[in-house]
CSV table of C-alpha atoms in Angstrom, one decimal:
chain,number,residue,atom,x,y,z
A,168,MET,CA,-25.1,-26.4,-32.6
A,169,ARG,CA,-24.8,-27.6,-36.1
A,170,SER,CA,-26.4,-24.5,-37.6
A,171,LEU,CA,-24.1,-22.3,-35.5
A,172,LEU,CA,-21.1,-24.3,-36.8
A,173,SER,CA,-22.3,-24.0,-40.4
A,174,ALA,CA,-22.8,-20.3,-40.1
A,175,SER,CA,-19.4,-19.8,-38.4
A,176,LEU,CA,-17.6,-21.9,-41.0
A,177,GLY,CA,-19.4,-20.1,-43.8
A,178,LEU,CA,-18.3,-16.8,-42.5
A,179,MET,CA,-14.7,-18.0,-42.1
A,180,LEU,CA,-14.7,-19.2,-45.8
A,181,ALA,CA,-16.3,-15.9,-46.9
A,182,LEU,CA,-13.5,-14.0,-45.2
A,183,GLY,CA,-10.9,-15.9,-47.1
A,184,PRO,CA,-7.3,-14.7,-46.6
A,185,MET,CA,-8.3,-11.2,-45.4
A,186,ALA,CA,-6.2,-10.8,-42.3
A,187,ALA,CA,-5.0,-7.2,-42.7
A,188,GLU,CA,-2.6,-5.5,-40.2
A,189,ALA,CA,-3.4,-7.5,-37.1
A,190,CYS,CA,-3.6,-6.4,-33.5
A,191,THR,CA,-5.3,-7.6,-30.4
A,192,ARG,CA,-6.8,-5.8,-27.3
A,193,LEU,CA,-8.1,-7.5,-24.2
A,194,VAL,CA,-9.3,-6.5,-20.7
A,195,TYR,CA,-8.7,-8.5,-17.5
A,196,LEU,CA,-11.3,-8.1,-14.8
A,197,GLY,CA,-9.7,-9.1,-11.5
A,198,PRO,CA,-10.7,-8.9,-7.9
A,199,ASP,CA,-10.6,-5.7,-5.8
A,200,ASP,CA,-11.0,-3.5,-8.9
A,201,ASN,CA,-7.8,-4.8,-10.4
A,202,ILE,CA,-8.4,-4.0,-14.1
A,203,ILE,CA,-5.7,-4.5,-16.7
A,204,THR,CA,-5.9,-3.7,-20.4
A,205,ALA,CA,-3.4,-5.2,-22.9
A,206,ARG,CA,-2.9,-4.7,-26.6
A,207,SER,CA,-0.4,-5.9,-29.3
A,208,MET,CA,0.6,-3.8,-32.3
A,209,ASP,CA,1.1,-5.9,-35.4
A,210,TRP,CA,2.4,-4.2,-38.5
A,211,LYS,CA,4.4,-5.3,-41.6
A,212,SER,CA,7.0,-2.5,-41.2
A,213,ASP,CA,8.4,-0.2,-38.5
A,214,VAL,CA,5.5,1.9,-37.3
A,215,ALA,CA,8.0,4.4,-35.9
A,216,THR,CA,6.4,4.5,-32.4
A,217,ASN,CA,7.6,6.7,-29.5
A,218,LEU,CA,6.0,7.4,-26.2
A,219,TYR,CA,4.9,10.9,-25.2
A,220,VAL,CA,3.8,12.6,-22.0
A,221,LEU,CA,1.0,15.1,-22.8
A,222,PRO,CA,-0.1,17.5,-20.0
A,223,ARG,CA,-3.5,19.1,-19.5
A,224,GLY,CA,-4.4,22.3,-21.2
A,225,ILE,CA,-3.0,21.6,-24.7
A,226,GLU,CA,-5.2,23.3,-27.3
A,227,ARG,CA,-6.1,21.0,-30.1
A,228,SER,CA,-7.7,21.0,-33.5
A,229,GLY,CA,-9.3,18.2,-35.5
A,230,GLU,CA,-6.7,19.0,-38.2
A,231,ALA,CA,-9.4,18.8,-40.9
A,232,GLY,CA,-9.1,22.2,-42.4
A,233,PRO,CA,-11.3,25.2,-41.6
A,234,ASN,CA,-14.2,23.0,-40.4
A,235,SER,CA,-12.3,21.3,-37.6
A,236,ILE,CA,-13.5,20.4,-34.1
A,237,LYS,CA,-11.5,22.2,-31.4
A,238,TRP,CA,-10.9,21.3,-27.8
A,239,THR,CA,-8.6,21.8,-24.8
A,240,ALA,CA,-7.1,18.7,-23.1
A,241,LYS,CA,-8.9,18.2,-19.8
A,242,TYR,CA,-6.7,15.3,-18.8
A,243,GLY,CA,-3.0,14.5,-19.1
A,244,SER,CA,-2.0,11.4,-20.9
A,245,VAL,CA,0.8,9.0,-21.9
A,246,VAL,CA,0.5,7.8,-25.5
A,247,ALA,CA,2.2,5.6,-28.0
A,248,THR,CA,2.4,7.2,-31.5
A,249,GLY,CA,2.2,5.8,-35.0
A,250,TYR,CA,4.9,7.4,-37.2
A,251,ASP,CA,4.9,10.3,-34.6
A,252,VAL,CA,1.8,11.7,-36.4
A,253,SER,CA,-1.0,9.9,-34.6
A,254,THR,CA,-2.0,8.5,-31.2
A,255,THR,CA,-2.4,4.7,-31.7
A,256,ASP,CA,-2.6,3.7,-28.1
A,257,GLY,CA,-2.6,5.5,-24.8
A,258,VAL,CA,-3.9,6.1,-21.3
A,259,ASN,CA,-4.9,9.1,-19.3
A,260,GLU,CA,-4.4,10.2,-15.7
A,261,ALA,CA,-8.1,9.3,-14.9
A,262,GLY,CA,-7.4,5.7,-15.7
A,263,LEU,CA,-9.0,5.6,-19.2
A,264,SER,CA,-7.3,3.5,-22.0
A,265,ALA,CA,-7.9,4.0,-25.7
A,266,ASN,CA,-6.6,1.7,-28.5
A,267,LEU,CA,-6.8,2.0,-32.3
A,268,LEU,CA,-6.8,-1.3,-34.2
A,269,TRP,CA,-7.0,-2.0,-37.9
A,270,LEU,CA,-10.4,-2.8,-39.4
A,271,VAL,CA,-10.4,-3.0,-43.2
A,272,GLU,CA,-14.2,-3.0,-43.4
A,273,SER,CA,-14.4,0.6,-41.9
A,274,GLU,CA,-16.3,3.1,-44.0
A,275,TYR,CA,-16.5,6.7,-42.6
A,276,PRO,CA,-19.1,9.3,-43.4
A,277,SER,CA,-18.3,11.8,-46.2
A,278,PHE,CA,-16.8,15.1,-45.0
A,279,GLY,CA,-17.4,18.6,-46.4
A,280,LYS,CA,-18.0,22.2,-45.5
A,281,ASP,CA,-21.6,21.4,-44.3
A,282,SER,CA,-20.6,18.3,-42.2
A,283,LYS,CA,-20.2,18.3,-38.5
A,284,PRO,CA,-16.7,19.5,-37.6
A,285,GLY,CA,-13.9,17.2,-38.8
A,286,LEU,CA,-11.6,15.1,-36.6
A,287,THR,CA,-8.5,13.5,-38.2
A,288,ILE,CA,-8.5,9.8,-37.5
A,289,ALA,CA,-4.9,10.3,-36.3
A,290,ALA,CA,-6.3,12.2,-33.3
A,291,TRP,CA,-9.4,10.0,-32.6
A,292,ALA,CA,-7.9,8.2,-29.6
A,293,GLN,CA,-6.4,11.5,-28.3
A,294,TYR,CA,-9.8,13.2,-28.4
A,295,VAL,CA,-11.1,10.5,-26.1
A,296,LEU,CA,-8.1,10.6,-23.7
A,297,ASP,CA,-8.1,14.4,-23.5
A,298,ASN,CA,-11.8,14.7,-22.7
A,299,PHE,CA,-13.1,11.8,-20.7
A,300,ALA,CA,-12.5,9.9,-17.4
A,301,THR,CA,-14.7,6.9,-18.0
A,302,VAL,CA,-16.0,4.8,-20.9
A,303,ASP,CA,-19.6,5.7,-20.0
A,304,GLU,CA,-18.8,9.4,-20.2
A,305,ALA,CA,-17.1,9.0,-23.6
A,306,VAL,CA,-19.9,6.9,-25.0
A,307,ARG,CA,-22.6,9.5,-24.0
A,308,VAL,CA,-20.7,12.2,-25.9
A,309,LEU,CA,-19.7,10.0,-28.9
A,310,GLU,CA,-23.4,8.9,-29.4
A,311,LYS,CA,-24.2,12.5,-30.2
A,312,GLU,CA,-21.6,12.4,-33.0
A,313,PRO,CA,-19.9,15.7,-32.3
A,314,PHE,CA,-17.5,15.3,-35.2
A,315,THR,CA,-17.0,13.6,-38.5
A,316,ILE,CA,-14.0,11.3,-38.7
A,317,VAL,CA,-11.7,12.3,-41.6
A,318,THR,CA,-9.2,9.6,-42.8
A,319,ASP,CA,-6.3,9.6,-45.2
A,320,ASN,CA,-3.7,7.2,-46.6
A,321,VAL,CA,-1.3,5.4,-44.2
A,322,PRO,CA,2.0,7.3,-44.2
A,323,GLY,CA,4.1,6.1,-47.1
A,324,GLU,CA,1.4,3.8,-48.5
A,325,ASN,CA,-1.3,4.1,-51.1
A,326,ARG,CA,-4.2,2.8,-49.0
A,327,LEU,CA,-6.7,4.4,-46.7
A,328,THR,CA,-6.3,4.2,-43.0
A,329,THR,CA,-9.2,2.1,-41.7
A,330,LEU,CA,-9.4,1.7,-37.9
A,331,HIS,CA,-11.8,1.0,-35.0
A,332,LEU,CA,-11.5,2.3,-31.5
A,333,SER,CA,-11.6,0.4,-28.1
A,334,MET,CA,-11.9,2.1,-24.7
A,335,SER,CA,-11.7,0.6,-21.2
A,336,ASP,CA,-11.5,2.3,-17.8
A,337,ALA,CA,-10.7,1.7,-14.1
A,338,THR,CA,-14.2,0.2,-13.5
A,339,GLY,CA,-13.7,-2.5,-16.1
A,340,ASP,CA,-16.2,-1.0,-18.5
A,341,SER,CA,-15.5,-1.3,-22.2
A,342,ALA,CA,-16.7,0.1,-25.5
A,343,ILE,CA,-15.9,-0.7,-29.2
A,344,VAL,CA,-16.6,2.1,-31.7
A,345,GLU,CA,-16.7,1.2,-35.4
A,346,TYR,CA,-17.9,2.9,-38.6
A,347,VAL,CA,-19.9,0.4,-40.7
A,348,LYS,CA,-21.2,1.5,-44.1
A,349,GLY,CA,-20.7,5.1,-43.1
A,350,LYS,CA,-22.6,4.8,-39.8
A,351,GLN,CA,-21.1,4.9,-36.3
A,352,VAL,CA,-21.8,1.7,-34.3
A,353,ILE,CA,-21.0,1.6,-30.6
A,354,HIS,CA,-20.8,-1.7,-28.6
A,355,HIS,CA,-20.8,-0.7,-24.9
A,356,ASP,CA,-20.7,-3.3,-22.2
A,357,ARG,CA,-18.3,-4.6,-19.5
A,358,LYS,CA,-18.5,-8.0,-21.2
A,359,TYR,CA,-16.8,-6.8,-24.4
A,360,GLN,CA,-13.3,-7.6,-23.2
A,361,VAL,CA,-11.7,-8.5,-26.5
A,362,MET,CA,-11.2,-6.8,-29.8
A,363,THR,CA,-9.1,-7.8,-32.8
A,364,ASN,CA,-9.5,-7.0,-36.5
A,365,SER,CA,-11.7,-8.3,-39.3
A,366,PRO,CA,-14.6,-9.0,-39.4
A,367,ILE,CA,-16.6,-6.3,-37.8
A,368,PHE,CA,-17.2,-6.7,-34.0
A,369,GLU,CA,-20.8,-8.1,-34.4
A,370,GLN,CA,-19.5,-10.9,-36.6
A,371,GLN,CA,-16.6,-11.6,-34.3
A,372,LEU,CA,-19.0,-12.2,-31.4
A,373,ALA,CA,-20.9,-14.7,-33.6
A,374,LEU,CA,-17.7,-16.6,-34.4
A,375,ASN,CA,-16.7,-16.6,-30.8
A,376,ALA,CA,-20.0,-18.0,-29.7
A,377,TYR,CA,-19.1,-21.2,-31.6
A,378,TRP,CA,-15.8,-21.6,-29.9
A,379,LYS,CA,-17.5,-21.0,-26.5
A,380,GLN,CA,-19.7,-24.0,-27.1
A,381,ILE,CA,-16.7,-26.2,-27.8
A,382,GLY,CA,-14.9,-25.0,-24.8
A,383,GLY,CA,-11.3,-23.8,-24.6
A,384,THR,CA,-10.0,-26.8,-22.7
A,385,VAL,CA,-11.1,-29.0,-25.5
A,386,MET,CA,-9.8,-27.1,-28.5
A,387,LEU,CA,-8.9,-23.5,-29.5
A,388,PRO,CA,-8.1,-22.2,-32.9
A,389,GLY,CA,-4.4,-21.7,-33.3
A,390,THR,CA,-3.7,-19.5,-36.3
A,391,ASN,CA,-2.8,-15.9,-36.5
A,392,ARG,CA,-6.1,-14.9,-38.1
A,393,ALA,CA,-8.1,-12.2,-36.3
A,394,SER,CA,-11.1,-14.4,-35.5
A,395,ASP,CA,-8.8,-17.1,-34.0
A,396,ARG,CA,-6.9,-14.6,-31.9
A,397,PHE,CA,-10.3,-13.3,-30.7
A,398,ALA,CA,-11.3,-16.7,-29.6
A,399,ARG,CA,-8.0,-17.5,-27.8
A,400,ALA,CA,-7.9,-14.1,-26.1
A,401,SER,CA,-11.5,-14.4,-25.0
A,402,PHE,CA,-11.0,-17.8,-23.4
A,403,TYR,CA,-7.6,-17.2,-21.8
A,404,VAL,CA,-8.4,-13.7,-20.3
A,405,ASN,CA,-11.2,-15.3,-18.3
A,406,ALA,CA,-9.4,-18.7,-17.7
A,407,ILE,CA,-6.3,-17.2,-16.0
A,408,PRO,CA,-6.5,-17.0,-12.2
A,409,LYS,CA,-8.2,-13.9,-10.7
A,410,ASP,CA,-5.2,-13.3,-8.5
A,411,GLU,CA,-5.4,-10.7,-5.7
A,412,ASP,CA,-1.6,-10.1,-6.0
A,413,PRO,CA,-1.4,-7.4,-8.7
A,414,HIS,CA,2.1,-8.6,-9.8
A,415,ARG,CA,0.8,-12.1,-10.5
A,416,ALA,CA,-2.3,-10.8,-12.2
A,417,LEU,CA,0.0,-8.6,-14.4
A,418,ALA,CA,2.1,-11.7,-15.3
A,419,SER,CA,-1.0,-13.6,-16.3
A,420,VAL,CA,-2.2,-10.8,-18.6
A,421,PHE,CA,1.2,-10.5,-20.2
A,422,SER,CA,1.1,-14.2,-20.9
A,423,VAL,CA,-2.2,-13.9,-22.7
A,424,ILE,CA,-1.3,-11.0,-24.9
A,425,ARG,CA,2.0,-12.8,-25.8
A,426,ASN,CA,-0.1,-15.9,-26.7
A,427,VAL,CA,-2.1,-13.9,-29.3
A,428,SER,CA,1.0,-12.2,-30.7
A,429,VAL,CA,2.5,-13.0,-34.1
A,430,PRO,CA,6.2,-14.2,-34.0
A,431,TYR,CA,8.6,-11.5,-35.1
A,432,GLY,CA,9.7,-11.7,-38.7
A,433,LEU,CA,7.0,-14.3,-39.6
A,434,ASN,CA,6.3,-14.4,-43.3
A,435,THR,CA,3.3,-16.4,-44.5
A,436,PRO,CA,3.1,-16.3,-48.3
A,437,GLU,CA,-0.5,-17.5,-48.5
A,438,GLU,CA,-1.5,-14.8,-45.9
A,439,PRO,CA,0.5,-11.8,-47.1
A,440,ASN,CA,-1.2,-9.4,-44.8
A,441,ILE,CA,-0.4,-11.1,-41.6
A,442,SER,CA,2.1,-9.0,-39.7
A,443,SER,CA,4.6,-9.5,-37.0
A,444,THR,CA,3.9,-8.2,-33.5
A,445,ARG,CA,6.1,-5.1,-33.1
A,446,TRP,CA,5.2,-4.2,-29.5
A,447,ARG,CA,2.8,-4.7,-26.7
A,448,THR,CA,1.3,-2.4,-24.0
A,449,VAL,CA,-0.3,-3.4,-20.7
A,450,PHE,CA,-2.1,-0.8,-18.5
A,451,ASP,CA,-2.7,-1.5,-14.8
A,452,HIS,CA,-5.7,0.9,-14.3
A,453,LYS,CA,-5.6,0.7,-10.6
A,454,ARG,CA,-1.9,1.4,-10.0
A,455,LYS,CA,-1.8,3.6,-13.2
A,456,LEU,CA,1.3,1.9,-14.5
A,457,TYR,CA,1.6,1.8,-18.4
A,458,PHE,CA,3.9,-1.1,-19.5
A,459,PHE,CA,5.6,-1.3,-22.8
A,460,GLU,CA,7.3,-4.3,-24.4
A,461,SER,CA,9.1,-4.3,-27.7
A,462,ALA,CA,9.7,-7.4,-29.7
A,463,LEU,CA,13.3,-6.4,-30.3
A,464,THR,CA,14.4,-5.7,-26.7
A,465,PRO,CA,15.0,-8.1,-23.8
A,466,ASN,CA,13.3,-5.9,-21.2
A,467,THR,CA,9.8,-4.7,-20.3
A,468,PHE,CA,9.6,-1.2,-18.8
A,469,TRP,CA,6.8,0.9,-17.4
A,470,VAL,CA,5.7,4.5,-17.0
A,471,ASP,CA,4.2,5.6,-13.6
A,472,LEU,CA,1.4,8.1,-14.3
A,473,LYS,CA,1.2,8.9,-10.6
A,474,ALA,CA,4.8,10.3,-10.8
A,475,ILE,CA,4.1,12.6,-13.8
A,476,ASP,CA,3.3,16.4,-13.6
A,477,PHE,CA,0.3,16.7,-15.9
A,478,SER,CA,-0.6,20.2,-14.7
A,479,ARG,CA,-1.5,22.9,-17.1
A,480,GLU,CA,0.9,25.4,-15.3
A,481,THR,CA,4.1,23.4,-15.0
A,482,GLY,CA,3.5,20.1,-16.9
A,483,LYS,CA,5.8,19.6,-20.0
A,484,VAL,CA,5.4,17.6,-23.2
A,485,LYS,CA,8.0,14.9,-22.9
A,486,ARG,CA,9.2,12.1,-25.3
A,487,LEU,CA,10.8,8.7,-24.8
A,488,ASP,CA,12.8,7.8,-27.9
A,489,LEU,CA,12.2,4.2,-28.6
A,490,GLY,CA,14.5,4.1,-31.7
A,491,GLU,CA,14.1,2.5,-35.0
A,492,ASN,CA,11.8,-0.6,-34.8
A,493,GLN,CA,11.6,0.3,-31.0
A,494,ASP,CA,15.0,-1.3,-30.4
A,495,HIS,CA,16.2,1.1,-27.6
A,496,THR,CA,16.4,-0.8,-24.4
A,497,TYR,CA,14.8,0.5,-21.2
A,498,SER,CA,14.2,-1.5,-18.0
A,499,GLY,CA,12.0,-1.0,-15.0
A,500,ASP,CA,10.5,2.4,-14.2
A,501,ALA,CA,11.4,4.6,-17.2
A,502,THR,CA,9.3,7.6,-16.2
A,503,LYS,CA,12.4,9.7,-15.6
A,504,ASP,CA,13.9,8.7,-18.9
A,505,PHE,CA,11.5,11.0,-20.9
A,506,LYS,CA,13.0,14.1,-22.3
A,507,GLU,CA,11.3,17.5,-22.8
A,508,ALA,CA,10.2,17.7,-26.5
A,509,LYS,CA,7.9,19.5,-28.9
A,510,PRO,CA,4.4,18.1,-29.3
A,511,PHE,CA,4.0,15.9,-32.4
A,512,ILE,CA,1.7,17.2,-35.1
A,513,PHE,CA,-1.3,15.0,-36.0
A,514,LEU,CA,-1.5,14.0,-39.6
A,515,GLY,CA,-4.5,15.8,-41.2
A,516,LEU,CA,-5.7,18.2,-43.9
A,517,HIS,CA,-3.2,21.1,-43.4
């Protein structure tokens, strides 16, 4: 116990103030196949998010120049964009969820004309949503490394986009995909219910092992740091009741993702990279309801994937305008509030 504590505290000290842009993702494993995935989006400025309906059959490119991977969307999806140039969060009609979170330690392979075909990091989550129905199916393909991730600066900023990917599906299966020292690392197991930010996932598991030995009813870390949010989310997502009523289960999951959110407008001078929670999404995999909650509006709303025409023949790209800082108010079922729109263009090497 003492050695585990020493190692954990040593790692915490080594990490110092490195909090980066902070987000949290968690998966609730309930009875009767009631699986719910939640995530928070924490960012220091408006991430210019809107929601899009994307039908099957869209022809895509990895947007990495001549040597780009190409594919056709097999599944329709509903996604939340970043700056309307990337898919940062989303779900597909088969019940697969994909989430991109910040990981400053990410190092991607070098990309050139002799590399495997390139895929812009802006379309990484979309590639998964377009092509796969389950986590297992996605992992089996990603393990073969069919593409090279190509990253670029964050829009409007002079720093590289460094992200890791989480996936979860209607069975409760999970996977975390990271690039560590230029190598792809995949953690695939139903038990990997939580992902936050720094440090890399393997080290997060080591830190969380310490808090599990203490026990969440005795003490939980309370700061906004990624490792502390990881510990709280891990405890609470399994401590909340496994309610058979899907509405009550949903309420419990919302309470957990709110618990690990960062108060809006928070400014911590000694932790300059801690960011306010801008919005949260919660996906009910069984009922295929995708919930969205902005920090600046009084209401939560949802999109019903079962009511959307995702077909190649008659399905339309549609957009829900969330406004600046996602301050447009929607309430209840907002599926019919989407308006036909042009597809957004993924940021890449054009």
